[in-house]
């Protein structure tokens, strides 16, 4: 695609809403109410990361030691009686005490508890990653990836149990997938610490129904085996896409936990399937011990032994590969993320930043290296490449298309060394917003794109831990005989030496190809490899 023409750059990024066209200056970025407050004389609140029933988590700056942290603000309705408010504050103190007692890399670090007007603010490390729950919105995990995550969560639970702490709310939203393959178990807000008074009201329970062990539903005294049950449900959901006990309402879900025998996992095999089936035994005494679970998960993580070379005729996907007919399978790169996702659940509210890394592509995809562009693209194997004409001096782009021409993938790089007109902006978001403003003037994203198309900008995504941006454009083609709805997704990334990369995926905006096009866009972006980041 043709590089965009010059446009005035932004001194500060514009708001996420569409920018105003004309002579009016751009509106300043909107801040979260409460941003800028100084807590306990040292923690400056910067932006909300998420909120839930027990608190709001902020990204903040510790001005004393000059580092960013996550700060959990107590969130208690004003109408609650004093006793209930006191219980809520005590739960937060227990969360801090529980996490602070644990020394394990898979448990989030608690730095401080700042008491402001009698309310405890928990100061924690800022975990860069995204939640397993967010990752599973895009697809399921392979056996080895699920087992690796299971091992880390198991380690956190073993450390907690050794310290006399039950987590009681192990679920995908409380598992963070951080940078450098780090896995962190979060939210000890409803943890039960041995020897401390139970804060749960009589006859009630806390936690997520579809992940709660049967003995807890029955009001029996839980133990470490109850947390391991929840780990088994998490592993089932990771490979199958959903908890086996999820129903349309809470009572039905709890009845399912008590009485339903879940179908054997179809995608998990071997030792991982043995772990899942064993942990979901409704009799807690018959569930495997943590040592046995660890041994099985370690076996599942080990790569299979190489088989003797032989010629075979494949009639379907290789066992354990692809999606197994169950939808999209997340590779390691997509698993640990594309984009900046905020874990807005009640407990796993930490900054979530994607950090792609190399991993296997889905079935039917291949990597295509373009050394002159400095990139390796993941594209469907059947897509055809379109190269510039031999007499075309612009060699900084490449496109792929399916045979129908309905879905197209394009990669364009604008070189800083060739940018005599200073068209390249100083960041990916700035480039996206500049392009967005130009589009509102002349529709320059695509020659067949009319005025009036809508754009959705996202300036919080990252690539390899660095700033990136993404824009989704919805429009109808200008073909007067057959106008068609289309979508165009553009991923922006600026290298440290100033080159601007744009990965563009175009596909139908309605019909059978739409979801396929969006899947192609997600996978292509997740598997983009730039050799000079």
mmCIF file of N, CA, C and O in Angstrom, residues 258-340:
data_model
loop_
_atom_site.group_PDB
_atom_site.id
_atom_site.type_symbol
_atom_site.label_atom_id
_atom_site.label_comp_id
_atom_site.label_asym_id
_atom_site.label_seq_id
_atom_site.Cartn_x
_atom_site.Cartn_y
_atom_site.Cartn_z
ATOM 1 N N UNK A 258 -21.953 -30.497 41.617
ATOM 2 C CA UNK A 258 -22.234 -31.573 42.564
ATOM 3 C C UNK A 258 -22.561 -32.900 41.883
ATOM 4 O O UNK A 258 -22.162 -33.962 42.370
ATOM 5 N N UNK A 259 -23.259 -32.836 40.750
ATOM 6 C CA UNK A 259 -23.862 -34.068 40.228
ATOM 7 C C UNK A 259 -23.423 -34.468 38.827
ATOM 8 O O UNK A 259 -23.602 -35.633 38.456
ATOM 9 N N UNK A 260 -22.902 -33.552 38.034
ATOM 10 C CA UNK A 260 -22.597 -33.875 36.640
ATOM 11 C C UNK A 260 -21.194 -34.456 36.506
ATOM 12 O O UNK A 260 -20.238 -33.917 37.079
ATOM 13 N N UNK A 261 -21.081 -35.508 35.734
ATOM 14 C CA UNK A 261 -19.773 -36.075 35.391
ATOM 15 C C UNK A 261 -19.321 -35.420 34.089
ATOM 16 O O UNK A 261 -19.951 -35.603 33.046
ATOM 17 N N UNK A 262 -18.253 -34.627 34.125
ATOM 18 C CA UNK A 262 -17.843 -33.933 32.904
ATOM 19 C C UNK A 262 -17.359 -34.894 31.835
ATOM 20 O O UNK A 262 -16.787 -35.951 32.143
ATOM 21 N N UNK A 263 -17.620 -34.553 30.595
ATOM 22 C CA UNK A 263 -17.091 -35.353 29.494
ATOM 23 C C UNK A 263 -15.569 -35.318 29.535
ATOM 24 O O UNK A 263 -14.961 -34.308 29.914
ATOM 25 N N UNK A 264 -14.958 -36.413 29.166
ATOM 26 C CA UNK A 264 -13.495 -36.456 29.139
ATOM 27 C C UNK A 264 -12.982 -35.398 28.178
ATOM 28 O O UNK A 264 -13.574 -35.165 27.114
ATOM 29 N N UNK A 265 -11.905 -34.697 28.528
ATOM 30 C CA UNK A 265 -11.385 -33.662 27.626
ATOM 31 C C UNK A 265 -10.987 -34.253 26.280
ATOM 32 O O UNK A 265 -10.286 -35.264 26.222
ATOM 33 N N UNK A 266 -11.460 -33.625 25.203
ATOM 34 C CA UNK A 266 -11.196 -34.146 23.869
ATOM 35 C C UNK A 266 -9.824 -33.738 23.356
ATOM 36 O O UNK A 266 -9.198 -34.470 22.584
ATOM 37 N N UNK A 267 -9.346 -32.577 23.754
ATOM 38 C CA UNK A 267 -8.083 -32.066 23.220
ATOM 39 C C UNK A 267 -6.892 -32.462 24.084
ATOM 40 O O UNK A 267 -5.789 -32.647 23.573
ATOM 41 N N UNK A 268 -7.084 -32.531 25.400
ATOM 42 C CA UNK A 268 -5.987 -32.940 26.286
ATOM 43 C C UNK A 268 -5.759 -34.438 26.140
ATOM 44 O O UNK A 268 -6.699 -35.219 26.028
ATOM 45 N N UNK A 269 -4.475 -34.837 26.128
ATOM 46 C CA UNK A 269 -4.133 -36.240 25.942
ATOM 47 C C UNK A 269 -3.100 -36.654 26.963
ATOM 48 O O UNK A 269 -2.419 -35.832 27.562
ATOM 49 N N UNK A 270 -2.955 -37.954 27.143
ATOM 50 C CA UNK A 270 -1.876 -38.495 27.943
ATOM 51 C C UNK A 270 -1.882 -38.004 29.377
ATOM 52 O O UNK A 270 -2.924 -37.951 30.041
ATOM 53 N N UNK A 271 -0.703 -37.611 29.883
ATOM 54 C CA UNK A 271 -0.594 -37.206 31.290
ATOM 55 C C UNK A 271 -1.484 -36.027 31.654
ATOM 56 O O UNK A 271 -2.013 -35.979 32.767
ATOM 57 N N UNK A 272 -1.659 -35.059 30.740
ATOM 58 C CA UNK A 272 -2.515 -33.918 31.068
ATOM 59 C C UNK A 272 -3.959 -34.368 31.260
ATOM 60 O O UNK A 272 -4.648 -33.902 32.181
ATOM 61 N N UNK A 273 -4.436 -35.265 30.407
ATOM 62 C CA UNK A 273 -5.794 -35.783 30.573
ATOM 63 C C UNK A 273 -5.919 -36.519 31.902
ATOM 64 O O UNK A 273 -6.950 -36.419 32.584
ATOM 65 N N UNK A 274 -4.862 -37.244 32.301
ATOM 66 C CA UNK A 274 -4.891 -37.947 33.590
ATOM 67 C C UNK A 274 -4.980 -36.950 34.741
ATOM 68 O O UNK A 274 -5.696 -37.180 35.724
ATOM 69 N N UNK A 275 -4.258 -35.836 34.638
ATOM 70 C CA UNK A 275 -4.337 -34.796 35.668
ATOM 71 C C UNK A 275 -5.754 -34.252 35.773
ATOM 72 O O UNK A 275 -6.335 -34.164 36.863
ATOM 73 N N UNK A 276 -6.328 -33.864 34.635
ATOM 74 C CA UNK A 276 -7.658 -33.249 34.640
ATOM 75 C C UNK A 276 -8.695 -34.217 35.190
ATOM 76 O O UNK A 276 -9.486 -33.883 36.087
ATOM 77 N N UNK A 277 -8.704 -35.431 34.668
ATOM 78 C CA UNK A 277 -9.701 -36.406 35.124
ATOM 79 C C UNK A 277 -9.534 -36.715 36.601
ATOM 80 O O UNK A 277 -10.520 -36.877 37.335
ATOM 81 N N UNK A 278 -8.284 -36.797 37.067
ATOM 82 C CA UNK A 278 -8.055 -37.100 38.475
ATOM 83 C C UNK A 278 -8.474 -35.975 39.390
ATOM 84 O O UNK A 278 -9.099 -36.211 40.437
ATOM 85 N N UNK A 279 -8.155 -34.734 39.026
ATOM 86 C CA UNK A 279 -8.483 -33.600 39.887
ATOM 87 C C UNK A 279 -9.976 -33.331 39.938
ATOM 88 O O UNK A 279 -10.457 -32.711 40.896
ATOM 89 N N UNK A 280 -10.721 -33.764 38.921
ATOM 90 C CA UNK A 280 -12.167 -33.515 38.905
ATOM 91 C C UNK A 280 -12.954 -34.651 39.557
ATOM 92 O O UNK A 280 -14.178 -34.754 39.350
ATOM 93 N N UNK A 281 -12.274 -35.475 40.337
ATOM 94 C CA UNK A 281 -12.978 -36.484 41.130
ATOM 95 C C UNK A 281 -13.737 -35.771 42.257
ATOM 96 O O UNK A 281 -13.166 -34.972 42.997
ATOM 97 N N UNK A 282 -15.016 -36.036 42.371
ATOM 98 C CA UNK A 282 -15.831 -35.310 43.344
ATOM 99 C C UNK A 282 -15.488 -35.687 44.786
ATOM 100 O O UNK A 282 -15.832 -34.951 45.719
ATOM 101 N N UNK A 283 -14.806 -36.802 44.969
ATOM 102 C CA UNK A 283 -14.332 -37.202 46.290
ATOM 103 C C UNK A 283 -12.931 -36.634 46.479
ATOM 104 O O UNK A 283 -11.972 -37.081 45.843
ATOM 105 N N UNK A 284 -12.801 -35.655 47.355
ATOM 106 C CA UNK A 284 -11.514 -34.973 47.506
ATOM 107 C C UNK A 284 -10.404 -35.929 47.930
ATOM 108 O O UNK A 284 -9.230 -35.726 47.595
ATOM 109 N N UNK A 285 -10.752 -36.990 48.677
ATOM 110 C CA UNK A 285 -9.731 -37.930 49.146
ATOM 111 C C UNK A 285 -9.148 -38.755 48.008
ATOM 112 O O UNK A 285 -8.063 -39.341 48.154
ATOM 113 N N UNK A 286 -9.833 -38.815 46.883
ATOM 114 C CA UNK A 286 -9.369 -39.641 45.771
ATOM 115 C C UNK A 286 -8.686 -38.826 44.686
ATOM 116 O O UNK A 286 -8.299 -39.390 43.657
ATOM 117 N N UNK A 287 -8.568 -37.532 44.896
ATOM 118 C CA UNK A 287 -7.837 -36.710 43.917
ATOM 119 C C UNK A 287 -6.329 -36.933 44.065
ATOM 120 O O UNK A 287 -5.847 -37.204 45.166
ATOM 121 N N UNK A 288 -5.575 -36.801 42.980
ATOM 122 C CA UNK A 288 -4.124 -36.983 43.082
ATOM 123 C C UNK A 288 -3.499 -35.907 43.953
ATOM 124 O O UNK A 288 -3.997 -34.788 44.049
ATOM 125 N N UNK A 289 -2.399 -36.257 44.595
ATOM 126 C CA UNK A 289 -1.674 -35.293 45.422
ATOM 127 C C UNK A 289 -0.953 -34.286 44.539
ATOM 128 O O UNK A 289 -0.791 -34.488 43.326
ATOM 129 N N UNK A 290 -0.490 -33.204 45.154
ATOM 130 C CA UNK A 290 0.251 -32.195 44.408
ATOM 131 C C UNK A 290 1.511 -32.791 43.789
ATOM 132 O O UNK A 290 1.874 -32.452 42.651
ATOM 133 N N UNK A 291 2.187 -33.700 44.504
ATOM 134 C CA UNK A 291 3.391 -34.336 43.952
ATOM 135 C C UNK A 291 3.061 -35.142 42.703
ATOM 136 O O UNK A 291 3.818 -35.111 41.714
ATOM 137 N N UNK A 292 1.956 -35.874 42.744
ATOM 138 C CA UNK A 292 1.569 -36.662 41.573
ATOM 139 C C UNK A 292 1.173 -35.758 40.413
ATOM 140 O O UNK A 292 1.542 -36.018 39.258
ATOM 141 N N UNK A 293 0.456 -34.686 40.701
ATOM 142 C CA UNK A 293 0.085 -33.732 39.649
ATOM 143 C C UNK A 293 1.330 -33.125 39.012
ATOM 144 O O UNK A 293 1.429 -33.006 37.782
ATOM 145 N N UNK A 294 2.302 -32.767 39.834
ATOM 146 C CA UNK A 294 3.537 -32.181 39.299
ATOM 147 C C UNK A 294 4.254 -33.171 38.371
ATOM 148 O O UNK A 294 4.715 -32.802 37.285
ATOM 149 N N UNK A 295 4.349 -34.421 38.798
ATOM 150 C CA UNK A 295 5.040 -35.413 37.967
ATOM 151 C C UNK A 295 4.344 -35.580 36.615
ATOM 152 O O UNK A 295 5.002 -35.667 35.560
ATOM 153 N N UNK A 296 3.029 -35.609 36.615
ATOM 154 C CA UNK A 296 2.282 -35.768 35.359
ATOM 155 C C UNK A 296 2.419 -34.531 34.467
ATOM 156 O O UNK A 296 2.581 -34.651 33.245
ATOM 157 N N UNK A 297 2.331 -33.352 35.062
ATOM 158 C CA UNK A 297 2.464 -32.132 34.259
ATOM 159 C C UNK A 297 3.871 -32.016 33.678
ATOM 160 O O UNK A 297 4.031 -31.572 32.531
ATOM 161 N N UNK A 298 4.878 -32.381 34.439
ATOM 162 C CA UNK A 298 6.239 -32.352 33.904
ATOM 163 C C UNK A 298 6.385 -33.315 32.739
ATOM 164 O O UNK A 298 7.079 -33.019 31.755
ATOM 165 N N UNK A 299 5.731 -34.449 32.835
ATOM 166 C CA UNK A 299 5.749 -35.402 31.720
ATOM 167 C C UNK A 299 5.029 -34.822 30.502
ATOM 168 O O UNK A 299 5.477 -35.003 29.359
ATOM 169 N N UNK A 300 3.928 -34.116 30.732
ATOM 170 C CA UNK A 300 3.183 -33.519 29.613
ATOM 171 C C UNK A 300 3.963 -32.404 28.938
ATOM 172 O O UNK A 300 3.801 -32.165 27.741
ATOM 173 N N UNK A 301 4.805 -31.713 29.703
ATOM 174 C CA UNK A 301 5.580 -30.605 29.137
ATOM 175 C C UNK A 301 6.715 -31.111 28.258
ATOM 176 O O UNK A 301 7.093 -30.455 27.272
ATOM 177 N N UNK A 302 7.271 -32.272 28.582
ATOM 178 C CA UNK A 302 8.414 -32.780 27.818
ATOM 179 C C UNK A 302 8.004 -33.030 26.378
ATOM 180 O O UNK A 302 6.941 -33.605 26.111
ATOM 181 N N UNK A 303 8.854 -32.629 25.412
ATOM 182 C CA UNK A 303 8.521 -32.890 24.003
ATOM 183 C C UNK A 303 8.532 -34.384 23.736
ATOM 184 O O UNK A 303 9.276 -35.143 24.380
ATOM 185 N N UNK A 304 7.698 -34.842 22.822
ATOM 186 C CA UNK A 304 7.653 -36.285 22.529
ATOM 187 C C UNK A 304 8.973 -36.748 21.923
ATOM 188 O O UNK A 304 9.674 -35.984 21.258
ATOM 189 N N UNK A 305 9.294 -37.990 22.175
ATOM 190 C CA UNK A 305 10.513 -38.561 21.596
ATOM 191 C C UNK A 305 10.368 -38.630 20.089
ATOM 192 O O UNK A 305 9.282 -38.908 19.559
ATOM 193 N N UNK A 306 11.463 -38.360 19.346
ATOM 194 C CA UNK A 306 11.374 -38.416 17.878
ATOM 195 C C UNK A 306 11.047 -39.823 17.404
ATOM 196 O O UNK A 306 11.536 -40.812 17.948
ATOM 197 N N UNK A 307 10.186 -39.884 16.416
ATOM 198 C CA UNK A 307 9.796 -41.168 15.858
ATOM 199 C C UNK A 307 10.683 -41.507 14.673
ATOM 200 O O UNK A 307 11.233 -40.611 14.020
ATOM 201 N N UNK A 308 10.837 -42.797 14.361
ATOM 202 C CA UNK A 308 11.613 -43.174 13.170
ATOM 203 C C UNK A 308 11.030 -42.549 11.923
ATOM 204 O O UNK A 308 9.815 -42.408 11.777
ATOM 205 N N UNK A 309 11.906 -42.141 11.020
ATOM 206 C CA UNK A 309 11.478 -41.513 9.773
ATOM 207 C C UNK A 309 10.675 -42.501 8.955
ATOM 208 O O UNK A 309 11.090 -43.634 8.732
ATOM 209 N N UNK A 310 9.503 -42.075 8.521
ATOM 210 C CA UNK A 310 8.684 -42.938 7.688
ATOM 211 C C UNK A 310 7.782 -42.076 6.843
ATOM 212 O O UNK A 310 7.487 -40.917 7.166
ATOM 213 N N UNK A 311 7.337 -42.634 5.746
ATOM 214 C CA UNK A 311 6.439 -41.930 4.834
ATOM 215 C C UNK A 311 5.021 -42.359 5.155
ATOM 216 O O UNK A 311 4.708 -43.558 5.166
ATOM 217 N N UNK A 312 4.180 -41.395 5.471
ATOM 218 C CA UNK A 312 2.793 -41.706 5.796
ATOM 219 C C UNK A 312 1.883 -40.792 5.006
ATOM 220 O O UNK A 312 2.286 -39.710 4.563
ATOM 221 N N UNK A 313 0.670 -41.210 4.828
ATOM 222 C CA UNK A 313 -0.343 -40.404 4.160
ATOM 223 C C UNK A 313 -1.272 -39.851 5.232
ATOM 224 O O UNK A 313 -1.980 -40.621 5.889
ATOM 225 N N UNK A 314 -1.232 -38.545 5.449
ATOM 226 C CA UNK A 314 -2.066 -37.932 6.472
ATOM 227 C C UNK A 314 -3.461 -37.689 5.923
ATOM 228 O O UNK A 314 -3.624 -37.144 4.830
ATOM 229 N N UNK A 315 -4.461 -38.083 6.681
ATOM 230 C CA UNK A 315 -5.842 -37.838 6.268
ATOM 231 C C UNK A 315 -6.516 -36.795 7.122
ATOM 232 O O UNK A 315 -7.674 -36.503 6.953
ATOM 233 N N UNK A 316 -5.802 -36.228 8.075
ATOM 234 C CA UNK A 316 -6.371 -35.215 8.954
ATOM 235 C C UNK A 316 -5.281 -34.590 9.763
ATOM 236 O O UNK A 316 -4.102 -34.892 9.591
ATOM 237 N N UNK A 317 -5.610 -33.703 10.684
ATOM 238 C CA UNK A 317 -4.608 -33.046 11.511
ATOM 239 C C UNK A 317 -3.836 -34.054 12.352
ATOM 240 O O UNK A 317 -4.380 -35.058 12.791
ATOM 241 N N UNK A 318 -2.573 -33.787 12.549
ATOM 242 C CA UNK A 318 -1.767 -34.625 13.426
ATOM 243 C C UNK A 318 -2.298 -34.533 14.843
ATOM 244 O O UNK A 318 -2.760 -33.488 15.271
ATOM 245 N N UNK A 319 -2.256 -35.650 15.587
ATOM 246 C CA UNK A 319 -2.752 -35.603 16.969
ATOM 247 C C UNK A 319 -2.056 -34.526 17.775
ATOM 248 O O UNK A 319 -0.848 -34.375 17.710
ATOM 249 N N UNK A 320 -2.870 -33.766 18.539
ATOM 250 C CA UNK A 320 -2.299 -32.743 19.404
ATOM 251 C C UNK A 320 -1.976 -31.460 18.697
ATOM 252 O O UNK A 320 -1.456 -30.531 19.299
ATOM 253 N N UNK A 321 -2.247 -31.355 17.382
ATOM 254 C CA UNK A 321 -1.927 -30.121 16.676
ATOM 255 C C UNK A 321 -3.207 -29.446 16.256
ATOM 256 O O UNK A 321 -4.266 -30.045 16.190
ATOM 257 N N UNK A 322 -3.097 -28.185 15.908
ATOM 258 C CA UNK A 322 -4.239 -27.442 15.423
ATOM 259 C C UNK A 322 -5.322 -27.328 16.458
ATOM 260 O O UNK A 322 -5.084 -27.393 17.646
ATOM 261 N N UNK A 323 -6.531 -27.140 15.967
ATOM 262 C CA UNK A 323 -7.647 -26.901 16.866
ATOM 263 C C UNK A 323 -8.466 -28.128 17.140
ATOM 264 O O UNK A 323 -9.395 -28.096 17.924
ATOM 265 N N UNK A 324 -8.145 -29.246 16.451
ATOM 266 C CA UNK A 324 -8.913 -30.459 16.719
ATOM 267 C C UNK A 324 -10.382 -30.298 16.414
ATOM 268 O O UNK A 324 -11.220 -30.965 16.986
ATOM 269 N N UNK A 325 -10.727 -29.390 15.489
ATOM 270 C CA UNK A 325 -12.111 -29.164 15.150
ATOM 271 C C UNK A 325 -12.856 -28.348 16.174
ATOM 272 O O UNK A 325 -14.062 -28.252 16.142
ATOM 273 N N UNK A 326 -12.136 -27.737 17.120
ATOM 274 C CA UNK A 326 -12.810 -27.024 18.204
ATOM 275 C C UNK A 326 -12.585 -25.525 18.118
ATOM 276 O O UNK A 326 -12.800 -24.816 19.075
ATOM 277 N N UNK A 327 -12.124 -25.026 16.984
ATOM 278 C CA UNK A 327 -11.912 -23.593 16.848
ATOM 279 C C UNK A 327 -10.437 -23.257 16.835
ATOM 280 O O UNK A 327 -9.591 -24.084 16.545
ATOM 281 N N UNK A 328 -10.119 -22.032 17.158
ATOM 282 C CA UNK A 328 -8.748 -21.548 17.060
ATOM 283 C C UNK A 328 -7.910 -22.092 18.204
ATOM 284 O O UNK A 328 -8.318 -22.067 19.355
ATOM 285 N N UNK A 329 -6.718 -22.594 17.882
ATOM 286 C CA UNK A 329 -5.758 -23.015 18.896
ATOM 287 C C UNK A 329 -4.728 -21.907 19.059
ATOM 288 O O UNK A 329 -4.142 -21.438 18.090
ATOM 289 N N UNK A 330 -4.499 -21.451 20.287
ATOM 290 C CA UNK A 330 -3.563 -20.365 20.540
ATOM 291 C C UNK A 330 -2.151 -20.920 20.590
ATOM 292 O O UNK A 330 -1.859 -21.818 21.367
ATOM 293 N N UNK A 331 -1.254 -20.384 19.743
ATOM 294 C CA UNK A 331 0.155 -20.719 19.827
ATOM 295 C C UNK A 331 0.806 -19.906 20.924
ATOM 296 O O UNK A 331 0.214 -18.979 21.474
ATOM 297 N N UNK A 332 2.069 -20.236 21.276
ATOM 298 C CA UNK A 332 2.731 -19.510 22.366
ATOM 299 C C UNK A 332 2.765 -18.016 22.146
ATOM 300 O O UNK A 332 2.609 -17.244 23.072
ATOM 301 N N UNK A 333 2.986 -17.572 20.893
ATOM 302 C CA UNK A 333 3.064 -16.125 20.653
ATOM 303 C C UNK A 333 1.747 -15.452 21.000
ATOM 304 O O UNK A 333 1.706 -14.469 21.735
ATOM 305 N N UNK A 334 0.645 -15.981 20.489
ATOM 306 C CA UNK A 334 -0.651 -15.356 20.778
ATOM 307 C C UNK A 334 -1.050 -15.569 22.228
ATOM 308 O O UNK A 334 -1.733 -14.747 22.810
ATOM 309 N N UNK A 335 -0.619 -16.702 22.808
ATOM 310 C CA UNK A 335 -0.979 -16.985 24.194
ATOM 311 C C UNK A 335 -0.481 -15.896 25.128
ATOM 312 O O UNK A 335 -1.218 -15.366 25.947
ATOM 313 N N UNK A 336 0.775 -15.526 25.014
ATOM 314 C CA UNK A 336 1.308 -14.492 25.887
ATOM 315 C C UNK A 336 1.145 -13.127 25.257
ATOM 316 O O UNK A 336 1.703 -12.153 25.714
ATOM 317 N N UNK A 337 0.410 -13.086 24.130
ATOM 318 C CA UNK A 337 -0.336 -11.917 23.861
ATOM 319 C C UNK A 337 0.024 -11.007 22.751
ATOM 320 O O UNK A 337 1.157 -10.759 22.470
ATOM 321 N N UNK A 338 -0.986 -10.493 22.085
ATOM 322 C CA UNK A 338 -0.876 -9.316 21.239
ATOM 323 C C UNK A 338 -1.799 -8.294 21.845
ATOM 324 O O UNK A 338 -2.916 -8.576 22.168
ATOM 325 N N UNK A 339 -1.339 -7.070 21.994
ATOM 326 C CA UNK A 339 -2.199 -5.994 22.455
ATOM 327 C C UNK A 339 -2.123 -5.795 23.942
ATOM 328 O O UNK A 339 -1.668 -6.638 24.689
ATOM 329 N N UNK A 340 -2.570 -4.654 24.364
ATOM 330 C CA UNK A 340 -2.594 -4.350 25.791
ATOM 331 C C UNK A 340 -3.992 -4.626 26.281
ATOM 332 O O UNK A 340 -4.931 -3.937 25.951
#
